[in-house]
Amino acid sequence: EVVLTQSPGTLSLSPGEGAALSCRASQSVISSYLAWHQQKPGQAPRLLIYGASSRATGIPDRFSGSGSGTDFTLTISRLEPEDFAVYYCQQYGTSPYTFGQGTKLEIK
Amino acid sequence: EVQLVESGGGVVRPGGSLRLSCAASGFTFDDYGMTWVRQAPLKGLEWVAGISWNGDTTSYADSVRGRFTISRNNAKNSLYLQMNSLRDEDTALYYCARRNGYPDMWGQGTMVTVSS
């Protein structure tokens, strides 16, 4: 199975700063079938990015995704208070459609 | 409005069975594949199983293959997860999600606790 490793485990930043979250795959992700999901405490996950770089409906343009092959990045420019959450990458190119272990973005 | 509402969770003893349901509304159910994802307490997300739009193709995580069965009834706009031979490590919040290749809409989840 494709193992996704996210780094860092926790990222401490202040509102207004930029964030870069990494997701590295153990093998190439087919067709850049890589998604990013955001999860806030007590809530279901929410899709942010699919196809490595396409924003889902209603997602602000301060969220952007990039990468291909085995290395992917979620970038959040100008952090807003509501952006502090846990972020998961997921590959959906090869079954089982695995998730990374998550990066917690916390307020510094 | 797209809605996915899970039900059927509860407390069950190890070795027991449970059937989860997911009621879909607000979209054409049989246009989409569907998936189950779970989250153990204070842990990350784990993909469990997926099913194609017509039910012909299913896939499972190694951790549940042979014990869990995913199915759907398009006439009832419903998704199911039959869980047998439950283990302590199956304790989790189970989410159903619409699959557009990737999960693009999620339900709020139903809790399954396996405990003696």
CSV table of N, CA and C in Angstrom, one decimal, chain A residues 15-97:
chain,number,residue,atom,x,y,z
A,15,PRO,N,-1.6,33.9,13.5
A,15,PRO,CA,-2.5,34.4,12.4
A,15,PRO,C,-1.7,35.5,11.6
A,16,GLY,N,-1.9,35.4,10.3
A,16,GLY,CA,-1.3,36.3,9.3
A,16,GLY,C,0.0,35.7,8.7
A,17,GLU,N,0.5,34.7,9.4
A,17,GLU,CA,1.7,34.0,8.8
A,17,GLU,C,1.3,33.0,7.7
A,18,GLY,N,2.3,32.5,7.0
A,18,GLY,CA,2.1,31.5,6.0
A,18,GLY,C,2.5,30.1,6.5
A,19,ALA,N,1.9,29.1,6.0
A,19,ALA,CA,2.1,27.7,6.4
A,19,ALA,C,2.4,26.8,5.2
A,20,ALA,N,3.3,25.9,5.4
A,20,ALA,CA,3.6,24.9,4.3
A,20,ALA,C,3.6,23.5,5.0
A,21,LEU,N,2.7,22.7,4.5
A,21,LEU,CA,2.5,21.3,5.1
A,21,LEU,C,2.9,20.3,4.0
A,22,SER,N,3.7,19.4,4.4
A,22,SER,CA,4.3,18.4,3.5
A,22,SER,C,3.6,17.0,3.6
A,23,CYS,N,3.5,16.4,2.5
A,23,CYS,CA,3.0,15.0,2.4
A,23,CYS,C,3.9,14.2,1.4
A,24,ARG,N,4.6,13.2,1.9
A,24,ARG,CA,5.5,12.4,1.1
A,24,ARG,C,5.0,11.0,1.0
A,25,ALA,N,4.9,10.5,-0.2
A,25,ALA,CA,4.4,9.2,-0.5
A,25,ALA,C,5.5,8.2,-0.7
A,26,SER,N,5.3,6.9,-0.3
A,26,SER,CA,6.3,5.8,-0.4
A,26,SER,C,6.5,5.4,-1.8
A,27,GLN,N,5.5,5.7,-2.7
A,27,GLN,CA,5.7,5.4,-4.1
A,27,GLN,C,4.9,6.5,-4.9
A,28,SER,N,5.1,6.6,-6.1
A,28,SER,CA,4.5,7.7,-6.9
A,28,SER,C,3.0,7.6,-6.8
A,29,VAL,N,2.3,8.7,-6.6
A,29,VAL,CA,0.9,8.8,-6.6
A,29,VAL,C,0.3,8.9,-8.0
A,30,ILE,N,-0.5,7.9,-8.4
A,30,ILE,CA,-1.0,7.8,-9.7
A,30,ILE,C,-1.7,9.0,-10.1
A,31,SER,N,-1.4,9.7,-11.3
A,31,SER,CA,-2.1,10.8,-11.8
A,31,SER,C,-2.3,11.9,-10.9
A,32,SER,N,-1.4,12.1,-9.9
A,32,SER,CA,-1.5,13.1,-8.9
A,32,SER,C,-2.9,13.1,-8.2
A,33,TYR,N,-3.3,11.9,-7.9
A,33,TYR,CA,-4.6,11.7,-7.2
A,33,TYR,C,-4.4,11.9,-5.7
A,34,LEU,N,-4.1,13.1,-5.3
A,34,LEU,CA,-3.8,13.4,-4.0
A,34,LEU,C,-4.8,14.5,-3.5
A,35,ALA,N,-5.4,14.3,-2.3
A,35,ALA,CA,-6.3,15.2,-1.8
A,35,ALA,C,-5.9,15.7,-0.4
A,36,TRP,N,-6.3,16.9,0.0
A,36,TRP,CA,-6.1,17.4,1.3
A,36,TRP,C,-7.5,17.7,2.0
A,37,HIS,N,-7.6,17.2,3.3
A,37,HIS,CA,-8.8,17.4,4.0
A,37,HIS,C,-8.4,18.2,5.3
A,38,GLN,N,-9.3,19.0,5.7
A,38,GLN,CA,-9.2,19.8,7.0
A,38,GLN,C,-10.2,19.2,8.0
A,39,GLN,N,-9.7,19.1,9.3
A,39,GLN,CA,-10.7,18.6,10.3
A,39,GLN,C,-10.5,19.5,11.5
A,40,LYS,N,-11.6,20.1,12.0
A,40,LYS,CA,-11.6,20.8,13.2
A,40,LYS,C,-12.1,20.0,14.3
A,41,PRO,N,-11.8,20.3,15.6
A,41,PRO,CA,-12.3,19.4,16.7
A,41,PRO,C,-13.8,19.2,16.7
A,42,GLY,N,-14.2,18.0,16.9
A,42,GLY,CA,-15.6,17.7,16.9
A,42,GLY,C,-16.4,17.7,15.6
A,43,GLN,N,-15.7,17.9,14.5
A,43,GLN,CA,-16.3,18.0,13.2
A,43,GLN,C,-15.8,17.0,12.3
A,44,ALA,N,-16.6,16.7,11.2
A,44,ALA,CA,-16.2,15.8,10.2
A,44,ALA,C,-15.1,16.5,9.3
A,45,PRO,N,-14.3,15.7,8.6
A,45,PRO,CA,-13.3,16.3,7.7
A,45,PRO,C,-14.1,17.1,6.6
A,46,ARG,N,-13.3,18.0,6.0
A,46,ARG,CA,-13.8,18.8,4.9
A,46,ARG,C,-12.8,18.8,3.8
A,47,LEU,N,-13.2,18.5,2.5
A,47,LEU,CA,-12.3,18.5,1.4
A,47,LEU,C,-11.8,19.9,1.1
A,48,LEU,N,-10.5,20.0,1.0
A,48,LEU,CA,-9.9,21.3,0.6
A,48,LEU,C,-9.4,21.3,-0.9
A,49,ILE,N,-8.6,20.3,-1.2
A,49,ILE,CA,-7.8,20.2,-2.4
A,49,ILE,C,-8.0,18.8,-3.0
A,50,TYR,N,-8.1,18.7,-4.3
A,50,TYR,CA,-8.1,17.4,-5.0
A,50,TYR,C,-7.2,17.5,-6.2
A,51,GLY,N,-6.8,16.3,-6.7
A,51,GLY,CA,-5.9,16.4,-7.9
A,51,GLY,C,-4.7,17.1,-7.6
A,52,ALA,N,-4.2,17.1,-6.4
A,52,ALA,CA,-3.0,17.8,-5.9
A,52,ALA,C,-3.1,19.3,-5.8
A,53,SER,N,-3.8,19.9,-6.7
A,53,SER,CA,-3.8,21.4,-6.8
A,53,SER,C,-5.1,22.1,-7.1
A,54,SER,N,-6.2,21.3,-7.2
A,54,SER,CA,-7.5,22.0,-7.5
A,54,SER,C,-8.2,22.2,-6.2
A,55,ARG,N,-8.7,23.4,-6.0
A,55,ARG,CA,-9.5,23.8,-4.8
A,55,ARG,C,-10.9,23.3,-4.9
A,56,ALA,N,-11.4,22.7,-3.8
A,56,ALA,CA,-12.8,22.3,-3.8
A,56,ALA,C,-13.7,23.5,-3.8
A,57,THR,N,-15.0,23.2,-4.0
A,57,THR,CA,-15.9,24.3,-4.1
A,57,THR,C,-16.0,25.1,-2.7
A,58,GLY,N,-15.9,26.4,-2.8
A,58,GLY,CA,-16.0,27.2,-1.6
A,58,GLY,C,-14.8,27.4,-0.8
A,59,ILE,N,-13.7,26.8,-1.2
A,59,ILE,CA,-12.4,26.9,-0.4
A,59,ILE,C,-11.7,28.2,-0.8
A,60,PRO,N,-11.3,29.0,0.2
A,60,PRO,CA,-10.7,30.3,-0.1
A,60,PRO,C,-9.4,30.1,-0.9
A,61,ASP,N,-9.0,31.1,-1.7
A,61,ASP,CA,-7.8,31.0,-2.5
A,61,ASP,C,-6.5,31.1,-1.7
A,62,ARG,N,-6.6,31.4,-0.4
A,62,ARG,CA,-5.4,31.3,0.4
A,62,ARG,C,-4.9,29.9,0.6
A,63,PHE,N,-5.7,28.9,0.3
A,63,PHE,CA,-5.3,27.5,0.3
A,63,PHE,C,-4.9,27.1,-1.1
A,64,SER,N,-3.7,26.5,-1.2
A,64,SER,CA,-3.2,26.0,-2.5
A,64,SER,C,-2.4,24.7,-2.3
A,65,GLY,N,-2.5,23.9,-3.3
A,65,GLY,CA,-1.8,22.6,-3.3
A,65,GLY,C,-0.9,22.5,-4.5
A,66,SER,N,0.2,21.8,-4.3
A,66,SER,CA,1.2,21.6,-5.3
A,66,SER,C,1.9,20.3,-5.2
A,67,GLY,N,2.7,19.9,-6.2
A,67,GLY,CA,3.4,18.7,-6.1
A,67,GLY,C,3.0,17.6,-7.1
A,68,SER,N,3.8,16.6,-7.2
A,68,SER,CA,3.5,15.5,-8.1
A,68,SER,C,4.5,14.4,-7.7
A,69,GLY,N,4.2,13.2,-8.2
A,69,GLY,CA,5.0,12.0,-7.9
A,69,GLY,C,4.9,11.6,-6.5
A,70,THR,N,5.9,11.9,-5.7
A,70,THR,CA,5.9,11.5,-4.3
A,70,THR,C,5.9,12.6,-3.3
A,71,ASP,N,6.0,13.9,-3.8
A,71,ASP,CA,6.1,15.0,-2.9
A,71,ASP,C,5.0,16.0,-3.1
A,72,PHE,N,4.3,16.3,-2.1
A,72,PHE,CA,3.1,17.2,-2.2
A,72,PHE,C,3.2,18.2,-1.1
A,73,THR,N,2.6,19.4,-1.3
A,73,THR,CA,2.6,20.5,-0.3
A,73,THR,C,1.3,21.2,-0.3
A,74,LEU,N,0.8,21.4,0.9
A,74,LEU,CA,-0.4,22.3,1.1
A,74,LEU,C,0.1,23.6,1.6
A,75,THR,N,-0.2,24.7,0.9
A,75,THR,CA,0.3,26.0,1.4
A,75,THR,C,-0.9,26.8,1.8
A,76,ILE,N,-0.8,27.5,2.9
A,76,ILE,CA,-1.9,28.4,3.4
A,76,ILE,C,-1.2,29.7,3.6
A,77,SER,N,-1.6,30.7,2.8
A,77,SER,CA,-1.1,32.0,2.9
A,77,SER,C,-1.9,32.8,3.9
A,78,ARG,N,-1.3,33.7,4.7
A,78,ARG,CA,-2.1,34.6,5.6
A,78,ARG,C,-3.1,33.8,6.4
A,79,LEU,N,-2.6,33.1,7.4
A,79,LEU,CA,-3.4,32.3,8.2
A,79,LEU,C,-4.5,33.1,8.9
A,80,GLU,N,-5.7,32.5,8.9
A,80,GLU,CA,-6.9,33.1,9.6
A,80,GLU,C,-7.1,32.3,10.8
A,81,PRO,N,-7.8,32.8,11.9
A,81,PRO,CA,-8.0,32.0,13.1
A,81,PRO,C,-8.7,30.7,12.8
A,82,GLU,N,-9.6,30.7,11.8
A,82,GLU,CA,-10.4,29.5,11.6
A,82,GLU,C,-9.6,28.4,10.8
A,83,ASP,N,-8.3,28.7,10.5
A,83,ASP,CA,-7.5,27.7,9.7
A,83,ASP,C,-6.8,26.8,10.7
A,84,PHE,N,-6.8,27.1,12.0
A,84,PHE,CA,-6.1,26.2,12.9
A,84,PHE,C,-6.9,25.0,13.1
A,85,ALA,N,-6.3,23.9,12.7
A,85,ALA,CA,-7.0,22.6,12.6
A,85,ALA,C,-6.0,21.5,12.3
A,86,VAL,N,-6.5,20.3,12.1
A,86,VAL,CA,-5.6,19.2,11.6
A,86,VAL,C,-5.9,19.0,10.1
A,87,TYR,N,-4.8,18.8,9.4
A,87,TYR,CA,-4.8,18.6,8.0
A,87,TYR,C,-4.3,17.2,7.6
A,88,TYR,N,-5.1,16.5,6.7
A,88,TYR,CA,-4.7,15.2,6.3
A,88,TYR,C,-4.6,15.2,4.8
A,89,CYS,N,-3.5,14.5,4.3
A,89,CYS,CA,-3.4,14.2,2.9
A,89,CYS,C,-4.0,12.8,2.7
A,90,GLN,N,-4.4,12.5,1.5
A,90,GLN,CA,-5.0,11.2,1.1
A,90,GLN,C,-4.7,11.0,-0.3
A,91,GLN,N,-4.2,9.8,-0.6
A,91,GLN,CA,-4.1,9.4,-2.1
A,91,GLN,C,-5.3,8.5,-2.4
A,92,TYR,N,-5.8,8.7,-3.6
A,92,TYR,CA,-7.0,8.0,-4.1
A,92,TYR,C,-6.7,7.4,-5.5
A,93,GLY,N,-5.4,7.1,-5.7
A,93,GLY,CA,-5.0,6.5,-7.0
A,93,GLY,C,-4.9,5.0,-6.9
A,94,THR,N,-4.5,4.5,-5.8
A,94,THR,CA,-4.2,3.1,-5.6
A,94,THR,C,-4.9,2.6,-4.3
A,95,SER,N,-5.8,1.6,-4.5
A,95,SER,CA,-6.4,1.0,-3.3
A,95,SER,C,-5.4,0.2,-2.5
A,96,PRO,N,-5.4,0.2,-1.2
A,96,PRO,CA,-6.3,1.1,-0.3
A,96,PRO,C,-5.9,2.5,-0.4
A,97,TYR,N,-7.0,3.4,-0.3
A,97,TYR,CA,-6.8,4.8,-0.5
A,97,TYR,C,-6.4,5.5,0.8
